[in-house]
mmCIF file of C-alpha atoms in Angstrom:
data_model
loop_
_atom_site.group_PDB
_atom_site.id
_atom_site.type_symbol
_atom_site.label_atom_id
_atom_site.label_comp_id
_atom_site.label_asym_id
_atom_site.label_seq_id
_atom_site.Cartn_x
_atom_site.Cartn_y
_atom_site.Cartn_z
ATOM 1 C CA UNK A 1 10.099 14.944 -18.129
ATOM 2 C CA UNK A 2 7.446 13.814 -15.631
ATOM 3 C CA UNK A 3 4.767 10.863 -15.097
ATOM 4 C CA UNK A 4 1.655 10.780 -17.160
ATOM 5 C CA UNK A 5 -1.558 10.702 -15.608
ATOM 6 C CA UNK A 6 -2.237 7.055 -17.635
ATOM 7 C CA UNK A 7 1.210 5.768 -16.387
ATOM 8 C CA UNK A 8 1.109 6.276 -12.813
ATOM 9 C CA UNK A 9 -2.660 4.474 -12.510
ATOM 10 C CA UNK A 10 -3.126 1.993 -15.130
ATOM 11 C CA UNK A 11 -0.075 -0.131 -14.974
ATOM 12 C CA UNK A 12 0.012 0.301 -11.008
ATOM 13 C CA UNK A 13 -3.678 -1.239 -11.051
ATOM 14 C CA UNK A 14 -2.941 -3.712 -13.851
ATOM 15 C CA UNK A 15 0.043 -4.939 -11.687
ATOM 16 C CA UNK A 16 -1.459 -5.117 -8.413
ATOM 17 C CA UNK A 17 -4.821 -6.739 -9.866
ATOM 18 C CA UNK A 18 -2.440 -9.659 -11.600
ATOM 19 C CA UNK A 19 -0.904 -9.564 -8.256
ATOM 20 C CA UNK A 20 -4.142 -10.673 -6.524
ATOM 21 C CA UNK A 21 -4.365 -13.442 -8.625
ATOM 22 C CA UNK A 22 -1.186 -15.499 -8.041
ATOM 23 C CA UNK A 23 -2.105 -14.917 -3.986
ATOM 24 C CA UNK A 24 -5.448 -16.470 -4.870
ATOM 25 C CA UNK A 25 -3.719 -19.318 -6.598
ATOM 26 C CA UNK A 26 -1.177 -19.709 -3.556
ATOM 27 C CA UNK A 27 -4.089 -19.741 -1.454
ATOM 28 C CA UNK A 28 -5.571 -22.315 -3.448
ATOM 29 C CA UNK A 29 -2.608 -25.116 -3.641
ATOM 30 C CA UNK A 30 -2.251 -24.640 0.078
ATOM 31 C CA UNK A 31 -6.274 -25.441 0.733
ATOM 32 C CA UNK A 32 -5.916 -28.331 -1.503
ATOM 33 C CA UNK A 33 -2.740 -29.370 0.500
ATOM 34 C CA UNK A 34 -3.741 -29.153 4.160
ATOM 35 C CA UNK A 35 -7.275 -30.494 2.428
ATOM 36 C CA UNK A 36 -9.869 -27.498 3.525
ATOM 37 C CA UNK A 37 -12.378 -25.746 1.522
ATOM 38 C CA UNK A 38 -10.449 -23.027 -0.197
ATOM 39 C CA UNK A 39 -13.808 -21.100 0.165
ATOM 40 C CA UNK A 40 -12.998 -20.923 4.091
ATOM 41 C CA UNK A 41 -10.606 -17.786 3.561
ATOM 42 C CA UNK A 42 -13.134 -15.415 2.242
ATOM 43 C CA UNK A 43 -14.529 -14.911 5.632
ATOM 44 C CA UNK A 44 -11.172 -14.176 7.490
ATOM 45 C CA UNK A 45 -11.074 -10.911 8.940
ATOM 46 C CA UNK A 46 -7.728 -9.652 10.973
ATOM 47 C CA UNK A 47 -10.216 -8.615 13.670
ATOM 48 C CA UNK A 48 -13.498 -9.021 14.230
ATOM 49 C CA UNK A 49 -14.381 -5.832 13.481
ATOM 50 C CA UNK A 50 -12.550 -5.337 10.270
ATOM 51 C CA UNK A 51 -14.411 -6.317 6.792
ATOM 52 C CA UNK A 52 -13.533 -10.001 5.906
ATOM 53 C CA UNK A 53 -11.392 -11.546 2.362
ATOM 54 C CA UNK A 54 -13.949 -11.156 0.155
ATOM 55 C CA UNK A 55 -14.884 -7.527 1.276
ATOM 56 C CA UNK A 56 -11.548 -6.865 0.944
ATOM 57 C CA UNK A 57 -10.988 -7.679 -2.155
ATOM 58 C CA UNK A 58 -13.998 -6.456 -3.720
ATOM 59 C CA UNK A 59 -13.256 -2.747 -2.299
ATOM 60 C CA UNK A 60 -10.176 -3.208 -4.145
ATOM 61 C CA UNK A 61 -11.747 -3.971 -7.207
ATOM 62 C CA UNK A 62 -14.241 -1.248 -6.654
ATOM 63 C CA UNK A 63 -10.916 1.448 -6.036
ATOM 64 C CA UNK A 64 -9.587 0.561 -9.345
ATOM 65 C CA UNK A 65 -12.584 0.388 -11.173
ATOM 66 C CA UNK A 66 -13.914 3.973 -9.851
ATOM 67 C CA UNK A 67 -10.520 5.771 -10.103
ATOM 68 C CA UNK A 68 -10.123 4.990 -13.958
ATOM 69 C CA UNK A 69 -13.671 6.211 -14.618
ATOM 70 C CA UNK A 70 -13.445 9.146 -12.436
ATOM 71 C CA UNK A 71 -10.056 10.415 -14.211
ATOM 72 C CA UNK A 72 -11.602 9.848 -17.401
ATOM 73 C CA UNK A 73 -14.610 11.554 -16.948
ATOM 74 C CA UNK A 74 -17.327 8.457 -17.599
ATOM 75 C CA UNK A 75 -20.021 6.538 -15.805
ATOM 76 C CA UNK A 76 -18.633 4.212 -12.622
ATOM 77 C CA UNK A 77 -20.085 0.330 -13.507
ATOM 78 C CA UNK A 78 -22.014 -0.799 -10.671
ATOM 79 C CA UNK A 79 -21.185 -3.927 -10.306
ATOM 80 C CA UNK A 80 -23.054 -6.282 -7.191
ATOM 81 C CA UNK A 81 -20.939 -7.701 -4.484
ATOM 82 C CA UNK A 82 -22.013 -11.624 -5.070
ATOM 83 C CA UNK A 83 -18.695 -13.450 -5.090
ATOM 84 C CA UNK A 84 -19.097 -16.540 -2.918
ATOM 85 C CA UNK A 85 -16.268 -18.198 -3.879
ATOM 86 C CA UNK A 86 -12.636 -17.938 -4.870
ATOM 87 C CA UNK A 87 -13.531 -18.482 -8.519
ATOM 88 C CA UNK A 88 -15.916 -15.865 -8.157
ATOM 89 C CA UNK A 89 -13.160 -13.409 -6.282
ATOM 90 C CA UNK A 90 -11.030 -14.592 -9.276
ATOM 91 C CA UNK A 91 -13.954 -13.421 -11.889
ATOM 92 C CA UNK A 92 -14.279 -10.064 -10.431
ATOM 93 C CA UNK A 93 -10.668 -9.700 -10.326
ATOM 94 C CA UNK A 94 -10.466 -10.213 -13.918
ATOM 95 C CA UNK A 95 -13.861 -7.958 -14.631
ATOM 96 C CA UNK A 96 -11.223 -5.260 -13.092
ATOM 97 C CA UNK A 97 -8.354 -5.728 -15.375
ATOM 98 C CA UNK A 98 -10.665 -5.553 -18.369
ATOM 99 C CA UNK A 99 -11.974 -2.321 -16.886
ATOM 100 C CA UNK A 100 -8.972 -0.864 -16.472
ATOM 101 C CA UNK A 101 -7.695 -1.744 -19.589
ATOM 102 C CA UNK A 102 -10.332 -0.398 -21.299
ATOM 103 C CA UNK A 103 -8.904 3.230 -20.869
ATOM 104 C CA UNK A 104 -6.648 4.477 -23.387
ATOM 105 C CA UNK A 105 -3.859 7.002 -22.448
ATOM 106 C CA UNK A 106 -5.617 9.578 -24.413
ATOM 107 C CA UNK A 107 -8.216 9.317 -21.679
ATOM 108 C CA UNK A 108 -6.743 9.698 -19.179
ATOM 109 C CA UNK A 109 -3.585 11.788 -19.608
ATOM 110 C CA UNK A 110 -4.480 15.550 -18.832
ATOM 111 C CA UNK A 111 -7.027 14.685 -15.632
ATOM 112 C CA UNK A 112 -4.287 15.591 -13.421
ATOM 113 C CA UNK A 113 -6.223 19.124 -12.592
ATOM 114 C CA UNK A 114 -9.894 17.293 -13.432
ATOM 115 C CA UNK A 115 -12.230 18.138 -10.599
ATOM 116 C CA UNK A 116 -13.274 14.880 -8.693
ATOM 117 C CA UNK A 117 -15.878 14.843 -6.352
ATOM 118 C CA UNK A 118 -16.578 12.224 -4.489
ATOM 119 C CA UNK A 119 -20.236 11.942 -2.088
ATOM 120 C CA UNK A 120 -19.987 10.661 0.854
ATOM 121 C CA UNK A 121 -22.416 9.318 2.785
ATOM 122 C CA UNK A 122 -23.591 12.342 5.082
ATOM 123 C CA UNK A 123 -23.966 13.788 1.595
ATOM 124 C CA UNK A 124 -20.689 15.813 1.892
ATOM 125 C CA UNK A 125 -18.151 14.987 -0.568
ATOM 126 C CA UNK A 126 -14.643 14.825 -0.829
ATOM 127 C CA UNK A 127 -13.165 16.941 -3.385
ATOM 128 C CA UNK A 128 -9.784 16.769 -5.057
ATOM 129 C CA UNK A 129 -8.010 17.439 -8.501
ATOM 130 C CA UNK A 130 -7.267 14.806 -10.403
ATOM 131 C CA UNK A 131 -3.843 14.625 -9.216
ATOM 132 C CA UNK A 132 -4.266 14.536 -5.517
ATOM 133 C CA UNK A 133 -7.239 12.289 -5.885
ATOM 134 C CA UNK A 134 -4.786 9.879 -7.560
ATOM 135 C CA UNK A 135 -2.027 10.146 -4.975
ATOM 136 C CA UNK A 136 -3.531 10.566 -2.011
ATOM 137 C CA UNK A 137 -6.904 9.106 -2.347
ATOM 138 C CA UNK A 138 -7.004 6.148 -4.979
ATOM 139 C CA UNK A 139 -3.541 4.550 -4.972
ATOM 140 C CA UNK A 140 -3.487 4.333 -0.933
ATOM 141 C CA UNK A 141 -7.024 2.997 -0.753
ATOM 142 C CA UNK A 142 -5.575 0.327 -3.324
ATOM 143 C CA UNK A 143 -2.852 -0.453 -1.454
ATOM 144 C CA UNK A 144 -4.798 -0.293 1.800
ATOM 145 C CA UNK A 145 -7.647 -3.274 0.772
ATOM 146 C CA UNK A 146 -4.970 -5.180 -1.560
ATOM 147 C CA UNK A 147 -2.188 -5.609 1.707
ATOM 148 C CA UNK A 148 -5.083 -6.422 3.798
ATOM 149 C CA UNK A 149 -6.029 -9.134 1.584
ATOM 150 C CA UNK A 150 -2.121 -10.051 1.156
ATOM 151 C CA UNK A 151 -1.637 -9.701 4.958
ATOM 152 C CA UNK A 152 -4.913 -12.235 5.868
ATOM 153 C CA UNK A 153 -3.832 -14.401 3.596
ATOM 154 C CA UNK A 154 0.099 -14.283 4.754
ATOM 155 C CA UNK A 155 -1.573 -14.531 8.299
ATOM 156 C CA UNK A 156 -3.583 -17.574 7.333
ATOM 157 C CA UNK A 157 -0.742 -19.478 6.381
ATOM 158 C CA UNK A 158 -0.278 -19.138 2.711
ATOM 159 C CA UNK A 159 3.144 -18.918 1.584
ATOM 160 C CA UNK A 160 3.739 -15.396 0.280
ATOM 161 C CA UNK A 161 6.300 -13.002 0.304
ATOM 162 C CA UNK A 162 7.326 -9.553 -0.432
ATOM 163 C CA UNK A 163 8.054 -10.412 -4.496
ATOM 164 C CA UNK A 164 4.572 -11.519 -4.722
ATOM 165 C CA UNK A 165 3.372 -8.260 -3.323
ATOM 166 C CA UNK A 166 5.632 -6.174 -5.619
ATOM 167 C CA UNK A 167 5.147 -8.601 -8.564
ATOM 168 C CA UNK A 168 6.625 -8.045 -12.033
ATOM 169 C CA UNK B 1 -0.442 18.212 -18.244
ATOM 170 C CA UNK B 2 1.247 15.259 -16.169
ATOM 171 C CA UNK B 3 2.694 14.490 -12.597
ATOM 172 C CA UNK B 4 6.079 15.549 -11.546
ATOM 173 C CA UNK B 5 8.256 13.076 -10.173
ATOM 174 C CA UNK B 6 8.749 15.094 -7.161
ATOM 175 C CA UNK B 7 4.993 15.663 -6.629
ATOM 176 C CA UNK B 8 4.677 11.849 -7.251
ATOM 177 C CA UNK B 9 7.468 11.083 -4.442
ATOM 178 C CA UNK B 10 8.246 13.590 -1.239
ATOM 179 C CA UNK B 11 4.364 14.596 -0.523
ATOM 180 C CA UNK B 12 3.339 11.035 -0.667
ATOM 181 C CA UNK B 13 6.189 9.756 1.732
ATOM 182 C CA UNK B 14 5.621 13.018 3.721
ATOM 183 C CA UNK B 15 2.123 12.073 4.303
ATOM 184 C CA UNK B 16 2.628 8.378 5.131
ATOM 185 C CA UNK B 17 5.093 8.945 7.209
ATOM 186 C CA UNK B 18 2.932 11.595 9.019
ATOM 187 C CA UNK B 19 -0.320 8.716 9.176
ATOM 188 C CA UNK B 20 2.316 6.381 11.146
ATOM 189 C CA UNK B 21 3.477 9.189 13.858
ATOM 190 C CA UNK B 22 -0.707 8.990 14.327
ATOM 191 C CA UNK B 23 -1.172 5.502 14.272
ATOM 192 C CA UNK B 24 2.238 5.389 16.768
ATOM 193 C CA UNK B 25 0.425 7.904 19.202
ATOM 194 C CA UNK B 26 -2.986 6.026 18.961
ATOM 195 C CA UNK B 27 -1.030 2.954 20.118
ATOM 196 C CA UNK B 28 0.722 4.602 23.319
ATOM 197 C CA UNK B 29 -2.679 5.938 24.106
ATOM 198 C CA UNK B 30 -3.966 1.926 23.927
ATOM 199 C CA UNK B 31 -1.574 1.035 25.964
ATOM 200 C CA UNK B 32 -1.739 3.606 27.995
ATOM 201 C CA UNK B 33 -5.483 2.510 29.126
ATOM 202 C CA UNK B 34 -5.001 -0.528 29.131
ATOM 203 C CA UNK B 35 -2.164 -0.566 31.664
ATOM 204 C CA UNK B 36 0.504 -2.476 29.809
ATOM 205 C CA UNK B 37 4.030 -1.355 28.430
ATOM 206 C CA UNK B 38 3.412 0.156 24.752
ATOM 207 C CA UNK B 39 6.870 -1.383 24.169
ATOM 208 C CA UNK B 40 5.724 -4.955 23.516
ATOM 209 C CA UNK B 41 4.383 -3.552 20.562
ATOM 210 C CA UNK B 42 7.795 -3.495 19.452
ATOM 211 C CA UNK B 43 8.051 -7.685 18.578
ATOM 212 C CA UNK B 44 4.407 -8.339 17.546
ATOM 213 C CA UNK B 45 4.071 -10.121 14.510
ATOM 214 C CA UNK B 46 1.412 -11.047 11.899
ATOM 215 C CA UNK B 47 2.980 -14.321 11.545
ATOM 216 C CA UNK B 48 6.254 -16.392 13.035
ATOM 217 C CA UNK B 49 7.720 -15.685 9.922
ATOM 218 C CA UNK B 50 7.161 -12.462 9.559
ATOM 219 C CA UNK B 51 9.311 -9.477 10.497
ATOM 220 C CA UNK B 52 8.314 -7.864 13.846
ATOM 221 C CA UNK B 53 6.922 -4.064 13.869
ATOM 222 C CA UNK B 54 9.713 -2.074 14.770
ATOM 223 C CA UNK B 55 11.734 -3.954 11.546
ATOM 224 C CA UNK B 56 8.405 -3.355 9.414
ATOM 225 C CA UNK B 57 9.065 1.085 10.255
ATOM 226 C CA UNK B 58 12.486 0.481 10.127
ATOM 227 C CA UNK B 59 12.198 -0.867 6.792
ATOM 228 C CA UNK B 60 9.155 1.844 5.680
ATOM 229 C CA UNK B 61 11.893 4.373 6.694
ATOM 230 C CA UNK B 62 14.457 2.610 4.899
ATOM 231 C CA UNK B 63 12.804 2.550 1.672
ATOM 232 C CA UNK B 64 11.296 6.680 1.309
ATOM 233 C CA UNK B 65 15.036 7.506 2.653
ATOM 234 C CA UNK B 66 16.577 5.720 -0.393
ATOM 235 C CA UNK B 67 13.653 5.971 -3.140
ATOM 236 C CA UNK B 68 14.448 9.737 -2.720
ATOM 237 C CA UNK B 69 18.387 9.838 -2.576
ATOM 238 C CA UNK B 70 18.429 7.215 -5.566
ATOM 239 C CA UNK B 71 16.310 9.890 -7.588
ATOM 240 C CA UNK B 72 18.295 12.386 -6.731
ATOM 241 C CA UNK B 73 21.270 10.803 -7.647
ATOM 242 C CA UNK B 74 22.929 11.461 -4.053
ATOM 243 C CA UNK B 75 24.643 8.847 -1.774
ATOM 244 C CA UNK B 76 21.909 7.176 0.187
ATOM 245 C CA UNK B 77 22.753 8.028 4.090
ATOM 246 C CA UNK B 78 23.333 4.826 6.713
ATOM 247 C CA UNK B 79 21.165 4.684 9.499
ATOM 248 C CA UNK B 80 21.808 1.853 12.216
ATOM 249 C CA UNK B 81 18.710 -0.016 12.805
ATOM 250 C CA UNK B 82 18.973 0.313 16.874
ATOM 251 C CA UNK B 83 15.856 1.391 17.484
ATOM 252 C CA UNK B 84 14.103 -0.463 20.796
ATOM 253 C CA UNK B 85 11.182 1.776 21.733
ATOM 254 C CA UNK B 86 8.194 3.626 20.722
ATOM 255 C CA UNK B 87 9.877 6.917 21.036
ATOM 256 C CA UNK B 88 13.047 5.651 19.671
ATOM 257 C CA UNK B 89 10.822 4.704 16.175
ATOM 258 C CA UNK B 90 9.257 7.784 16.708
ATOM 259 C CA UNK B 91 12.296 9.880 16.226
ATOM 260 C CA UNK B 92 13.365 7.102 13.232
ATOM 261 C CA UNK B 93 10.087 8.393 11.594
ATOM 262 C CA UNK B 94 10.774 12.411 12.160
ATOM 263 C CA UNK B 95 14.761 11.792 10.475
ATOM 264 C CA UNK B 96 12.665 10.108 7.528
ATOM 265 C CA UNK B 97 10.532 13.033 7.101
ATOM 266 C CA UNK B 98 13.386 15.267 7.478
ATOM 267 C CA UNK B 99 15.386 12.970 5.128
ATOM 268 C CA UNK B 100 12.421 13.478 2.791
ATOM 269 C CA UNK B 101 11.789 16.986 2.872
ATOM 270 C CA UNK B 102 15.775 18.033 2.147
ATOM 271 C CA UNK B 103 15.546 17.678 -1.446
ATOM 272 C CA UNK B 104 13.597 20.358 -3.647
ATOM 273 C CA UNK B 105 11.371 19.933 -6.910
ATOM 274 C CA UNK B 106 14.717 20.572 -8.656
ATOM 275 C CA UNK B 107 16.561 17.626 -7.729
ATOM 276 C CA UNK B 108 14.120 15.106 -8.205
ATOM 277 C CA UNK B 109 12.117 16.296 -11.281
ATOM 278 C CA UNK B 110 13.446 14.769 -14.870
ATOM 279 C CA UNK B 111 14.750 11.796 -12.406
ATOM 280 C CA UNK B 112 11.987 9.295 -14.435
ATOM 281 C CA UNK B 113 14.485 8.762 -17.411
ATOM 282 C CA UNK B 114 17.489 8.123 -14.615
ATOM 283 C CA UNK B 115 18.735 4.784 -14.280
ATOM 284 C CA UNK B 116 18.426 3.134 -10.993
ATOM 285 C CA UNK B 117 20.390 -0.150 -9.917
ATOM 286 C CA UNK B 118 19.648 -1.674 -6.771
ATOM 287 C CA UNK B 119 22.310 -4.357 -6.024
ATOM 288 C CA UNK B 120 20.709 -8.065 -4.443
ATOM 289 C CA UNK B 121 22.835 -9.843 -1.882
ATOM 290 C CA UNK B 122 23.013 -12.566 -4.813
ATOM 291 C CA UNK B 123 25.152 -9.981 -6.237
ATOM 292 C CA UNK B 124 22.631 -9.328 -8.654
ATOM 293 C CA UNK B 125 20.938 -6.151 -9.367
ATOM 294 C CA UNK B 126 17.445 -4.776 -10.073
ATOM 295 C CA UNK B 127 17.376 -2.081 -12.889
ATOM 296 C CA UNK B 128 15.078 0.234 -13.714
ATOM 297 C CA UNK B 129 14.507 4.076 -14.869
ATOM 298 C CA UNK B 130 13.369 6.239 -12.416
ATOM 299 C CA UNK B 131 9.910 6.211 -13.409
ATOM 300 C CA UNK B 132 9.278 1.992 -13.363
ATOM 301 C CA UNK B 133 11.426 2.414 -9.967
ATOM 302 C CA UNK B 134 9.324 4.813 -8.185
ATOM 303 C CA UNK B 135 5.737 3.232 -9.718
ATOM 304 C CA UNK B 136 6.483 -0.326 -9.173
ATOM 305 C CA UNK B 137 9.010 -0.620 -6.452
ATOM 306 C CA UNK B 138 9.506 2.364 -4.011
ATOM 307 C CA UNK B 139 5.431 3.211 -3.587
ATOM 308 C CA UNK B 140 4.348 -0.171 -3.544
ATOM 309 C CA UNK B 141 7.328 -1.438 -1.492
ATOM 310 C CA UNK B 142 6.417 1.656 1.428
ATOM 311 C CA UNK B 143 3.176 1.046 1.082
ATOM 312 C CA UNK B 144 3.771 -3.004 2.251
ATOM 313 C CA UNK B 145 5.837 -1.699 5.103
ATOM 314 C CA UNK B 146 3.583 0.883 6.344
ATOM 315 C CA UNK B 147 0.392 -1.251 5.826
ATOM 316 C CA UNK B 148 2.147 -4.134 7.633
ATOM 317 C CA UNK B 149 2.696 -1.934 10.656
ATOM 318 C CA UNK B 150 -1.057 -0.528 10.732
ATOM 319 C CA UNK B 151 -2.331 -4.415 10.292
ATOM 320 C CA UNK B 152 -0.207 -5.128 13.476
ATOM 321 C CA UNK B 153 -1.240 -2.392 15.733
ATOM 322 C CA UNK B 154 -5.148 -3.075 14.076
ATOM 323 C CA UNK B 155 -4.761 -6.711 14.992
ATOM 324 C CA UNK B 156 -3.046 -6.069 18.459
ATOM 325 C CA UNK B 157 -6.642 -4.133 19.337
ATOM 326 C CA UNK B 158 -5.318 -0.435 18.631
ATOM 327 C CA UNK B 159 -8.239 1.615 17.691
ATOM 328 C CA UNK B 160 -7.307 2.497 14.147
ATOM 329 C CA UNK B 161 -9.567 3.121 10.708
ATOM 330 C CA UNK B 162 -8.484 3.531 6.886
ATOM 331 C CA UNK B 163 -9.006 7.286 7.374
ATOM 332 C CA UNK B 164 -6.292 6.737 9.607
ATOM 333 C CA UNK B 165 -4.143 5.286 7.013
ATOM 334 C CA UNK B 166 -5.057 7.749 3.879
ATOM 335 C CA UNK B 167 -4.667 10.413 6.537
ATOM 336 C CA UNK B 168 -4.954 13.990 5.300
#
């Protein structure tokens, strides 16, 4: 008995995108009740030198969206980094689920020993199987760009906690 | 062709845990150059509300220890949360990994059908099979911990990137 390939990234995205979502909505409701632009957290950046909300959560979106067509063997969407707004953060959260959701187990059960490659830019790559791109690689870059966003937004005032991290 | 549930647990903690010995040393290094006792690391926060950074390892450590005893199906050991500097969290994070690395393939693999109860101080409990429990609680839930304590030391000026937090 063991984990399928399918099971231990789609569900895990699907979860953490849906996540994102109720954050955004906390973040919302507390804008609208200290009265500021809900628009002012997407530049918020944990230090100055870190990317800001809405890089954040893009990159997440991008993680997802790559690792489900990498496993599966098919074209990445490019998709342009436009969101100006939490509606728009929203939008591309949503053009993530769909993405990911597209995938049917059949797709991507198996790519645990699939050959991923992935260029960097000083035209080396990093290359992995399917398996350790997955676990070490994919899910931790998730996590990484989704607690950031959690952790700005926890930082900025917004009343989270841990259960809206971990979700249901 | 699938992921074990070992493969899926103990190399993933091993490696986290491994990324925060780094981003521990990185930090006493900071310090270190900057003249000032890496200790008051120890009570930084990301908010008032928040639990301070030896509480956020503490509780990273708390939650690979029991993930992988609760698969296993073995008591989960007590550890006193005493810890009050660097090198004390230090050695919390080496009896983690060594906590970790005591169980083989054997005892964890088939451990997704198990059935895992995690009593709530309401007196409550959280139930789930071993594969739900690792996926949506135990990863994600180390994951919060650990990226909690790399936002602190990234926000308190340590000089720390994500490469630093996939680690290798």
């Amino acid at each position: 008995m063991s984990l399928s390939m399918y099971s231990a990234s789609a569900p895990v995205f699907t979860r953490g995108l849906g996540n994102m979502l109720t954050w955004l909505d906390k973040a919302q409701a507390h804008a609208e009740a200290r009265k500021f632009d809900a628009n002012n957290y997407l530049g918020l950046r944990l230090a100055p030198d870190m990317l800001p909300l809405t890089r954040q959560i893009q990159i997440t979106s991008d993680g997802a969206k790559a690792c489900m067509s990498r496993l599966a063997g098919t074209e990445i969407p490019k998709w342009d980094d436009t969101e100006a707004s939490l509606d728009e953060l929203r939008g591309r959260i949503r053009k993530t689920l769909d993405h990911v959701q597209s995938f049917s187990a059949a797709q991507i059960d198996g790519s645990d020993a699939r050959a991923i490659s992935i260029p960097m830019r000083s035209g080396d790559a990093l290359n992995f199987s399917g398996e350790a791109f997955l676990k070490h690689y994919a899910l931790p870059n998730f996590y990484f760009h989704s607690c950031a966003t959690y952790m700005l937004l926890r930082h900025a005032g917004v009343e989270l906690g841990k259960a809206d991290f971990l979700g249901r």
